[in-house]
Short mmCIF file of C-alpha atoms in Angstrom, two decimals:
data_model
loop_
_atom_site.label_atom_id
_atom_site.label_comp_id
_atom_site.label_asym_id
_atom_site.label_seq_id
_atom_site.Cartn_x
_atom_site.Cartn_y
_atom_site.Cartn_z
CA UNK A 18 100.39 34.49 -39.22
CA UNK A 19 101.44 32.52 -42.17
CA UNK A 20 104.44 33.96 -43.74
CA UNK A 21 102.59 33.74 -47.54
CA UNK A 22 104.27 35.29 -50.49
CA UNK A 23 101.66 36.83 -52.58
CA UNK A 24 102.61 34.44 -55.30
CA UNK A 25 102.02 31.40 -52.30
CA UNK A 26 98.32 33.03 -51.43
CA UNK A 27 97.42 32.74 -55.15
CA UNK A 28 98.50 29.25 -55.48
CA UNK A 29 96.65 28.32 -52.61
CA UNK A 30 93.85 30.15 -53.65
CA UNK A 31 93.70 28.68 -57.20
CA UNK A 32 93.82 25.31 -55.68
CA UNK A 33 91.29 25.51 -52.94
CA UNK A 34 88.59 26.83 -55.72
CA UNK A 35 88.88 23.40 -57.53
CA UNK A 36 88.64 21.76 -54.51
CA UNK A 37 84.92 19.87 -53.71
CA UNK A 38 85.26 20.75 -49.82
CA UNK A 39 82.38 18.16 -48.54
CA UNK A 40 84.22 15.85 -50.51
CA UNK A 41 88.02 16.13 -49.19
CA UNK A 42 86.13 16.98 -45.81
CA UNK A 43 84.81 13.83 -44.85
CA UNK A 44 88.22 11.68 -46.79
CA UNK A 45 90.27 14.10 -44.56
CA UNK A 46 89.04 13.33 -40.86
CA UNK A 47 88.12 9.74 -42.20
CA UNK A 48 91.71 8.61 -43.72
CA UNK A 49 92.57 10.15 -39.89
CA UNK A 50 90.52 8.42 -38.06
CA UNK A 51 91.80 5.20 -40.63
CA UNK A 52 95.32 6.05 -40.13
CA UNK A 53 95.77 7.25 -36.74
CA UNK A 54 93.07 4.93 -34.75
CA UNK A 55 93.69 6.20 -31.11
CA UNK A 56 91.92 9.74 -32.74
CA UNK A 57 88.30 7.53 -32.78
CA UNK A 58 88.73 8.16 -29.32
CA UNK A 59 86.72 11.60 -29.78
CA UNK A 60 83.97 10.42 -31.72
CA UNK A 61 82.37 7.61 -30.08
CA UNK A 62 78.93 8.60 -30.44
CA UNK A 63 79.74 8.20 -34.13
CA UNK A 64 78.66 4.72 -34.24
CA UNK A 65 80.63 2.02 -36.76
CA UNK A 66 84.03 2.89 -36.44
CA UNK A 67 85.67 -0.13 -36.68
CA UNK A 68 86.90 -0.83 -40.14
CA UNK A 69 88.41 1.49 -42.98
CA UNK A 70 84.86 0.92 -45.08
CA UNK A 71 82.87 1.47 -41.72
CA UNK A 72 84.95 4.60 -41.43
CA UNK A 73 84.84 6.01 -45.36
CA UNK A 74 81.22 5.12 -45.10
CA UNK A 75 80.21 6.43 -42.02
CA UNK A 76 77.73 9.93 -42.29
CA UNK A 77 78.76 11.29 -39.54
CA UNK A 78 82.51 11.68 -40.02
CA UNK A 79 81.19 13.00 -43.84
CA UNK A 80 79.41 15.38 -42.25
CA UNK A 81 81.45 16.32 -39.62
CA UNK A 82 84.74 16.42 -42.00
CA UNK A 83 82.28 18.35 -43.89
CA UNK A 84 82.47 20.81 -41.55
CA UNK A 85 85.85 20.85 -40.12
CA UNK A 86 86.89 21.63 -44.20
CA UNK A 87 84.57 24.42 -44.70
CA UNK A 88 85.89 25.61 -41.29
CA UNK A 89 89.11 25.65 -42.74
CA UNK A 90 88.50 26.95 -45.72
CA UNK A 91 87.43 30.39 -43.78
CA UNK A 92 91.34 30.34 -42.67
CA UNK A 93 92.03 30.90 -46.30
CA UNK A 94 89.95 33.96 -46.18
CA UNK A 95 91.54 35.65 -43.07
CA UNK A 96 95.70 34.47 -43.93
CA UNK A 97 96.57 37.66 -41.83
CA UNK A 98 94.50 36.71 -38.71
CA UNK A 99 94.40 32.88 -37.63
CA UNK A 100 94.76 33.36 -34.53
CA UNK A 101 91.81 35.86 -34.37
CA UNK A 102 89.87 33.74 -36.70
CA UNK A 103 90.00 30.80 -35.15
CA UNK A 104 90.10 32.20 -31.07
CA UNK A 105 86.36 30.89 -30.38
CA UNK A 106 87.11 27.66 -31.34
CA UNK A 107 89.74 27.34 -29.90
CA UNK A 108 88.87 27.41 -27.18
CA UNK A 109 86.04 24.85 -27.64
CA UNK A 110 88.56 22.14 -28.90
CA UNK A 111 90.42 22.97 -25.50
CA UNK A 112 87.51 23.43 -22.55
CA UNK A 113 84.47 21.48 -24.28
CA UNK A 114 85.98 19.24 -26.35
CA UNK A 115 89.43 18.04 -24.40
CA UNK A 116 91.57 17.92 -27.93
CA UNK A 117 95.54 16.98 -27.87
CA UNK A 118 96.11 19.22 -30.87
CA UNK A 119 98.53 17.03 -31.69
CA UNK A 120 95.59 16.16 -33.64
CA UNK A 121 95.52 19.15 -35.61
CA UNK A 122 98.85 18.44 -36.49
CA UNK A 123 98.03 14.99 -37.74
CA UNK A 124 94.44 16.38 -39.43
CA UNK A 125 96.87 19.29 -41.19
CA UNK A 126 98.75 16.65 -42.56
CA UNK A 127 96.76 15.10 -43.94
CA UNK A 128 94.93 16.81 -45.65
CA UNK A 129 97.95 17.52 -47.67
CA UNK A 130 98.00 13.81 -48.42
CA UNK A 131 94.48 13.71 -49.85
CA UNK A 132 95.06 17.35 -51.62
CA UNK A 133 98.25 15.44 -53.50
CA UNK A 134 95.99 12.57 -54.25
CA UNK A 135 93.53 14.28 -55.67
CA UNK A 136 95.35 17.13 -58.15
CA UNK A 137 98.83 15.05 -58.50
CA UNK A 138 101.43 16.60 -60.42
CA UNK A 139 99.12 19.65 -60.05
CA UNK A 140 100.24 19.89 -56.26
CA UNK A 141 103.67 20.69 -56.91
CA UNK A 142 106.80 20.73 -54.11
CA UNK A 143 105.28 24.30 -53.79
CA UNK A 144 102.60 24.25 -53.58
CA UNK A 145 102.57 21.69 -51.19
CA UNK A 146 104.95 24.08 -49.52
CA UNK A 147 102.67 26.65 -49.36
CA UNK A 148 100.05 24.47 -47.67
CA UNK A 149 101.93 23.00 -44.87
CA UNK A 150 102.35 26.43 -44.08
CA UNK A 151 98.69 26.83 -43.88
CA UNK A 152 97.89 23.93 -42.45
CA UNK A 153 100.59 24.53 -39.31
CA UNK A 154 99.15 27.94 -38.53
CA UNK A 155 95.81 26.94 -38.51
CA UNK A 156 96.86 24.17 -36.37
CA UNK A 157 98.40 26.84 -33.92
CA UNK A 158 95.72 29.15 -34.30
CA UNK A 159 93.23 25.99 -32.80
CA UNK A 160 95.72 25.69 -29.95
CA UNK A 161 96.47 29.17 -29.40
CA UNK A 162 93.64 29.57 -26.37
CA UNK A 163 94.52 26.25 -24.35
CA UNK A 164 95.55 26.71 -21.10
CA UNK B 18 102.86 -0.66 -33.61
CA UNK B 19 104.23 -4.27 -35.11
CA UNK B 20 102.88 -4.59 -38.39
CA UNK B 21 100.33 -7.68 -39.34
CA UNK B 22 100.36 -9.89 -41.99
CA UNK B 23 97.73 -7.53 -43.97
CA UNK B 24 99.89 -4.55 -43.32
CA UNK B 25 103.10 -6.58 -45.03
CA UNK B 26 100.89 -7.77 -47.63
CA UNK B 27 99.86 -4.30 -48.30
CA UNK B 28 103.65 -2.92 -48.30
CA UNK B 29 104.63 -6.25 -50.95
CA UNK B 30 101.94 -5.38 -52.68
CA UNK B 31 102.12 -1.20 -52.49
CA UNK B 32 105.96 -1.51 -53.40
CA UNK B 33 105.66 -3.92 -56.74
CA UNK B 34 103.52 -1.09 -58.33
CA UNK B 35 106.45 1.44 -57.12
CA UNK B 36 109.04 -0.67 -58.95
CA UNK B 37 111.02 1.13 -60.71
CA UNK B 38 109.89 4.87 -60.00
CA UNK B 39 111.76 3.93 -55.84
CA UNK B 40 114.43 6.44 -56.99
CA UNK B 41 112.64 9.04 -58.55
CA UNK B 42 109.99 8.65 -55.94
CA UNK B 43 112.76 9.27 -53.29
CA UNK B 44 114.15 12.06 -54.37
CA UNK B 45 110.54 13.99 -55.42
CA UNK B 46 110.19 13.12 -51.40
CA UNK B 47 113.31 14.82 -50.89
CA UNK B 48 112.42 17.86 -52.92
CA UNK B 49 108.90 18.56 -51.21
CA UNK B 50 110.79 18.19 -47.69
CA UNK B 51 113.70 20.66 -48.35
CA UNK B 52 111.12 22.78 -49.85
CA UNK B 53 107.86 21.85 -47.16
CA UNK B 54 110.41 21.91 -43.96
CA UNK B 55 113.91 24.13 -44.80
CA UNK B 56 115.35 22.98 -41.71
CA UNK B 57 115.78 19.86 -42.54
CA UNK B 58 117.96 21.66 -44.80
CA UNK B 59 120.60 21.79 -42.27
CA UNK B 60 121.51 17.93 -42.77
CA UNK B 61 122.73 18.93 -46.29
CA UNK B 62 124.95 22.39 -46.53
CA UNK B 63 127.06 20.56 -48.73
CA UNK B 64 124.31 19.62 -51.26
CA UNK B 65 122.78 21.59 -54.08
CA UNK B 66 119.22 21.43 -53.64
CA UNK B 67 118.15 23.49 -56.62
CA UNK B 68 115.35 21.45 -58.44
CA UNK B 69 116.59 19.25 -60.69
CA UNK B 70 119.60 18.31 -58.54
CA UNK B 71 121.55 15.65 -60.08
CA UNK B 72 122.84 14.73 -55.65
CA UNK B 73 119.35 14.70 -54.69
CA UNK B 74 118.56 12.62 -57.71
CA UNK B 75 121.23 10.55 -56.12
CA UNK B 76 120.35 10.50 -52.74
CA UNK B 77 116.64 9.86 -53.27
CA UNK B 78 117.67 6.52 -55.58
CA UNK B 79 119.94 5.54 -52.06
CA UNK B 80 116.82 6.23 -49.65
CA UNK B 81 114.46 4.44 -52.74
CA UNK B 82 116.28 1.63 -52.38
CA UNK B 83 117.12 1.28 -48.82
CA UNK B 84 112.88 1.34 -48.75
CA UNK B 85 112.92 -1.21 -51.45
CA UNK B 86 115.10 -3.92 -49.38
CA UNK B 87 113.53 -2.83 -46.04
CA UNK B 88 110.00 -4.14 -48.23
CA UNK B 89 111.78 -7.02 -49.49
CA UNK B 90 112.36 -7.84 -45.32
CA UNK B 91 109.79 -7.13 -43.43
CA UNK B 92 109.83 -9.60 -41.20
CA UNK B 93 113.29 -8.99 -40.02
CA UNK B 94 113.73 -5.23 -40.82
CA UNK B 95 116.47 -4.68 -37.76
CA UNK B 96 118.84 -7.08 -39.34
CA UNK B 97 117.56 -5.96 -43.19
CA UNK B 98 118.66 -1.82 -42.41
CA UNK B 99 121.47 -2.89 -39.55
CA UNK B 100 124.65 -0.77 -41.64
CA UNK B 101 122.13 2.85 -42.23
CA UNK B 102 121.04 2.16 -38.54
CA UNK B 103 124.98 2.31 -37.93
CA UNK B 104 125.39 5.63 -40.48
CA UNK B 105 122.30 7.14 -38.63
CA UNK B 106 123.04 6.40 -34.73
CA UNK B 107 127.17 7.77 -34.89
CA UNK B 108 127.90 9.19 -37.97
CA UNK B 109 125.10 11.27 -39.65
CA UNK B 110 122.33 11.57 -36.29
CA UNK B 111 119.93 13.25 -37.95
CA UNK B 112 117.37 14.27 -35.37
CA UNK B 113 114.56 12.10 -35.04
CA UNK B 114 111.73 14.59 -35.50
CA UNK B 115 112.89 14.24 -39.54
CA UNK B 116 112.35 10.93 -40.09
CA UNK B 117 108.20 12.53 -39.59
CA UNK B 118 109.30 14.87 -41.72
CA UNK B 119 110.49 12.89 -44.91
CA UNK B 120 108.14 9.96 -44.56
CA UNK B 121 104.88 12.23 -44.94
CA UNK B 122 106.54 13.50 -47.53
CA UNK B 123 107.04 10.35 -49.58
CA UNK B 124 103.74 9.24 -48.60
CA UNK B 125 102.25 12.59 -51.08
CA UNK B 126 104.76 11.53 -53.30
CA UNK B 127 102.79 8.29 -53.38
CA UNK B 128 99.40 10.01 -53.17
CA UNK B 129 100.46 12.03 -55.85
CA UNK B 130 101.34 9.53 -58.31
CA UNK B 131 98.83 6.65 -57.47
CA UNK B 132 95.81 8.54 -56.74
CA UNK B 133 92.95 4.77 -57.29
CA UNK B 134 95.89 2.92 -55.00
CA UNK B 135 96.57 4.89 -52.62
CA UNK B 136 93.12 3.70 -50.96
CA UNK B 137 92.50 4.62 -46.53
CA UNK B 138 94.13 1.02 -45.86
CA UNK B 139 97.03 1.45 -48.03
CA UNK B 140 97.93 5.18 -47.16
CA UNK B 141 97.75 4.01 -43.13
CA UNK B 142 100.03 0.89 -43.51
CA UNK B 143 102.54 2.35 -45.35
CA UNK B 144 102.17 4.73 -42.79
CA UNK B 145 102.89 2.08 -39.76
CA UNK B 146 106.36 0.82 -42.06
CA UNK B 147 107.44 4.41 -42.86
CA UNK B 148 107.07 4.19 -39.02
CA UNK B 149 108.75 1.36 -38.27
CA UNK B 150 111.99 1.55 -40.69
CA UNK B 151 111.93 5.64 -38.69
CA UNK B 152 112.40 3.47 -35.30
CA UNK B 153 114.97 1.09 -36.83
CA UNK B 154 116.67 3.96 -38.29
CA UNK B 155 116.87 6.08 -34.48
CA UNK B 156 116.95 2.41 -32.50
CA UNK B 157 120.98 3.12 -31.92
CA UNK B 158 120.82 6.87 -31.06
CA UNK B 159 121.25 6.16 -27.24
#
């Protein structure tokens, strides 16, 4: 469960309503693959990931990034039950995808950096703190069913 | 994770753009870290950590100045940061996990202030730079 005050929840939702989820999703996943190149191990079927430009323009990266961020957005509507919301996805990431949960933490922080880039001053330290709680909560929920 | 000559060029250019703002960015990154990762406050029980605190401002300048110096000595970080490395190992003893938290908040700060220049390549090189600085600062811990 994420421990957010009413004001924090409002601030989180307020910012999210302005996020272009498809665009930000593609950028966040792309930056993950550029900044932490070992994460490309999960995406060998995606084609050319050899340079930063190739990654950021790769249509499969954009599409998958959009999928991931839309799912993150679903979590925002269920902040009081992230573990329940992500139970099935957690099992999938463990049993089928074999993704080390450390990658969820990496992606969460890349998302925070991308939000800062898009919103500048509006992404205040307080708002960042609220989002850090959310990305940690989502990462923990996705790791919860690992065995 | 070694800095390539391309990384070094990007890092120098980035600090050129950051210029005199390094002190302010250092302070902002600290504020973001204290709010986003409250456990980091345990190292500053003697500080006023409220918004706009003069102590945080002064400390941010120390951090900003040290990083600016490091960016000027990319070919020999251990030597340039030797005194700070001793300080962190023997006196401050900040748990190594915290360097990642401050590094993340520094990236967030730069991204917020330089959205157009903070390309994926710059993001990657700065992240590597901060990781290298962190490694040097914890290199004498044991």
